[in-house]
C-alpha cells in the first residue's frame, strides 16, 4: 500500500494540474455573452458572473475578471455592478484566509447593494459574511447572516435556485456545528429536495451546489454514527464536484472521508484521502481545507512516529493556522464586526426615529382630517334634518295620494274582473246556444227518417204475417215450406228489432231536442237509475265512435230505493255527460302511461238518503292534486292535460246543479289513485225558475 501511494498521488496531481486549467460549464456561455454585449452595464454584470465561475477552481481568474468589472463599473458609475464585483473579491480573500480583508470588502459591497437596491447582491454578500464567521466556528452570527440572506432571496424571488440552496445548506452546516442535528437535517433535506427538482442549477454561474449538499448530508450521517451512509454521500460529493471543476467541494469531501477513516482506525485510507484533500487545498489555495487536512496528516504520521512527515505537515499546518487564526487578524475581524453592528444599530435607530416622525405626522394629519370631517358631518346633518322635514311632508302627501290611487285601482280591477267574467259567460252562452240550435236541427233531420224506418218496419212485419196466412191457404206440405217458414220467422224477428232500435233512436233524438233547448225545461218525473245508466252508455259509445282503440270497464251500482225524482232532464243530462266525459278522458290519460296491469274503470253509483239522493261518478285515472281540486269548478281552470278542454263544462255543471236543482256538486280525489264527483239532489226540489211562489 505504501508503494502504491506515491504513484496514486503523482497521477492525482497530474489530473488536477489539468483540472486547474479547466473551466466551469457556464464559463464558455458567459464568455460568448460577454463578446456579444454592447452595453457597459451588461458587461459589468457578465464580468462579475464570469468571475464567479472560477471561484472554486482558479483564483487568479476570479481576481482578473472581478477587477476588470470593478474598474468598468467605477468608470461608468454603476453602483450595482461595483457592489457585485467587490463581493467576488471578498470571496477570493475569504478562501485565501484573509478574513479581515474579506469582511471589509463584503461590508463595503453590502453598502453598495443597499444603495442600489440590489436584493440578490445583498443576499449573496450576507451569505458570504456568514461563511466568514462559520470558518471561525462562530455559528451564532453565521446563522444570523444566513437567515437574513434567505429572507432577501425569498423577497427578490431570484430565478437562480443554486443561491438559495447554498444558504439552506449553510444553515444545515451551522446547526451541525452547534450539535443541533434535527435542525441540520431539516435544512439539508430542504436543500437536497430543491436541488433535485430545480431546473436552473445547471445554468447558474455559481455552478451546481449538489457536491456541497451531498458532503454536508454525509457529515450529518457521520455525526449520528452512520459511517456507511456518510461514506456513500462523501463519494457522491466528490464525483459530482469533478464535472463542475469544484476543487473546494472535492477537497472538503476527501477531508471528511479521511476523518471518517481515522475514526474507524483505517490509517492508510485516512492518509490517502487526506493527501488528496491537501493537494487540492494547496492548489487553490483553500486555507481552511489546508488547516484541517494538514492537522489530520500531522497527527497520523505522529502516531506512526514518522518524524520527517510529521514535521513537514506540521509546518504546513502552522503556516495555514497563522494565516487563518492569527490573533491580530481575529481582533481585526471582531473590530470590523463590532463596527458593523454599531452601524446597523445606528441605522435601526434612525429607522425607528423616522418611523416615529412618520407616525406623528400621520396622527396629526388624521386628527386634522377627523376635525374637518366632523365639521362637514355637522353641516350635512343640519341640512339633512331640514331636508328630512320637507321630505316628511311630501311623503305624507304622496302616501295619501297613493292610498287613493290604490283604492281606485282595486275598484277598477274588480270591475274589470267582473266584466271579463260576464264576457266569458256571454261568449259561452252564445256558443252553447249555437250548439243547441245545431243539435236541434240535426235531431229534427234525423227524426223523420227514424220515424219512417219504424213505420216501414211495422208495415213489413204486418206483411210477413199476411204472407204466412197466404202460405197456409196454399195447402203446401210442411217439409216443403220449412226453409221458407224459418226465413220468414227470422225476417219477422229482424223487423221487431228494427222497430225497437227505431224507438230507442227516437228516444235519443227526443233527448237531444230537450238538451238543445236554450230555456230551462220543465221538471219531469224520471227514473233516476235508468236515466243515469242511459247517459253513461250513450257517452261511452260516443267516445268509442271517435276512438275505436279505447275501452274501459263500466261499473254501475244503482240503488233501487232511489226510484223516481222530478228533475230538469236536459240540465241533469248535460251534467252527467260532462262528468262522464271527464272520467273517460282521465282513464284514457292514465292508460297512455303504459302502466303494467292497469285497467281503465269508470263507476257510477246512486244512493237514497232521508232528504236527498246521491249520484257518484268515480274513475281510476291520475287523480287531482290539492291545487287542482281547489280550482276544478272555476271557469277556465287549468286542464288536466294540454289536449283537454278548458274545464268550463264543470263550472256550468256546478251552476246547473246548485242553481237549477238546489243541490251540491263536490269532488274527492287522491293523486295517482282516483277522482270522484258527488251530486246531491234534494227530494224537496226548489221551485222552477220563473214559476210563481206557492
PDB file of N, CA and C in Angstrom, residues 33 51 101 121 174 184 222 235 336 351 437 450 458 557 568 585 601 618:
ATOM      1  N   UNK A  33     -21.502  35.446 -24.235  1.00  0.00           N
ATOM      2  CA  UNK A  33     -22.414  36.564 -23.972  1.00  0.00           C
ATOM      3  C   UNK A  33     -21.640  37.864 -23.803  1.00  0.00           C
ATOM      4  N   UNK A  51     -16.436  35.900 -13.257  1.00  0.00           N
ATOM      5  CA  UNK A  51     -15.512  35.752 -12.132  1.00  0.00           C
ATOM      6  C   UNK A  51     -15.997  34.670 -11.172  1.00  0.00           C
ATOM      7  N   UNK A 101      -9.747  41.263   5.725  1.00  0.00           N
ATOM      8  CA  UNK A 101      -9.895  41.949   4.443  1.00  0.00           C
ATOM      9  C   UNK A 101     -11.174  41.511   3.732  1.00  0.00           C
ATOM     10  N   UNK A 121     -27.853  40.777  -4.804  1.00  0.00           N
ATOM     11  CA  UNK A 121     -26.483  41.024  -4.365  1.00  0.00           C
ATOM     12  C   UNK A 121     -26.376  41.070  -2.851  1.00  0.00           C
ATOM     13  N   UNK A 174     -24.266  24.929   9.831  1.00  0.00           N
ATOM     14  CA  UNK A 174     -24.094  25.655  11.098  1.00  0.00           C
ATOM     15  C   UNK A 174     -24.772  24.922  12.242  1.00  0.00           C
ATOM     16  N   UNK A 184     -30.396  20.671  11.620  1.00  0.00           N
ATOM     17  CA  UNK A 184     -29.500  20.488  10.473  1.00  0.00           C
ATOM     18  C   UNK A 184     -30.150  19.604   9.415  1.00  0.00           C
ATOM     19  N   UNK A 222     -22.457  11.019   9.531  1.00  0.00           N
ATOM     20  CA  UNK A 222     -21.283  10.686  10.340  1.00  0.00           C
ATOM     21  C   UNK A 222     -21.475  11.133  11.783  1.00  0.00           C
ATOM     22  N   UNK A 235     -18.484  10.088  -1.246  1.00  0.00           N
ATOM     23  CA  UNK A 235     -18.053   9.646  -2.576  1.00  0.00           C
ATOM     24  C   UNK A 235     -18.900  10.308  -3.668  1.00  0.00           C
ATOM     25  N   UNK A 336     -14.016  44.838  13.141  1.00  0.00           N
ATOM     26  CA  UNK A 336     -14.842  45.164  11.964  1.00  0.00           C
ATOM     27  C   UNK A 336     -16.294  44.751  12.197  1.00  0.00           C
ATOM     28  N   UNK A 351     -33.948  54.445  11.589  1.00  0.00           N
ATOM     29  CA  UNK A 351     -35.202  53.947  11.001  1.00  0.00           C
ATOM     30  C   UNK A 351     -36.359  54.085  11.983  1.00  0.00           C
ATOM     31  N   UNK A 437    -128.857  25.041 -31.175  1.00  0.00           N
ATOM     32  CA  UNK A 437    -129.589  25.169 -32.434  1.00  0.00           C
ATOM     33  C   UNK A 437    -129.120  24.133 -33.444  1.00  0.00           C
ATOM     34  N   UNK A 450    -135.937   8.320 -38.976  1.00  0.00           N
ATOM     35  CA  UNK A 450    -136.105   7.309 -37.914  1.00  0.00           C
ATOM     36  C   UNK A 450    -137.562   6.888 -37.823  1.00  0.00           C
ATOM     37  N   UNK A 458    -142.742  -1.708 -39.096  1.00  0.00           N
ATOM     38  CA  UNK A 458    -144.027  -2.223 -38.607  1.00  0.00           C
ATOM     39  C   UNK A 458    -144.878  -2.745 -39.765  1.00  0.00           C
ATOM     40  N   UNK A 557    -123.520   0.838 -10.080  1.00  0.00           N
ATOM     41  CA  UNK A 557    -124.012   0.285  -8.815  1.00  0.00           C
ATOM     42  C   UNK A 557    -125.178   1.167  -8.386  1.00  0.00           C
ATOM     43  N   UNK A 568    -135.043  18.396 -14.018  1.00  0.00           N
ATOM     44  CA  UNK A 568    -134.956  19.010 -15.347  1.00  0.00           C
ATOM     45  C   UNK A 568    -134.058  18.101 -16.160  1.00  0.00           C
ATOM     46  N   UNK A 585    -111.875  10.724 -20.130  1.00  0.00           N
ATOM     47  CA  UNK A 585    -110.607  11.355 -20.507  1.00  0.00           C
ATOM     48  C   UNK A 585    -109.515  11.077 -19.471  1.00  0.00           C
ATOM     49  N   UNK A 601    -111.321   2.057 -15.476  1.00  0.00           N
ATOM     50  CA  UNK A 601    -112.622   1.782 -14.851  1.00  0.00           C
ATOM     51  C   UNK A 601    -113.338   3.100 -14.584  1.00  0.00           C
ATOM     52  N   UNK A 618    -117.071   7.966 -10.431  1.00  0.00           N
ATOM     53  CA  UNK A 618    -115.689   7.721  -9.966  1.00  0.00           C
ATOM     54  C   UNK A 618    -114.868   7.089 -11.087  1.00  0.00           C
TER      55      UNK A 618
END
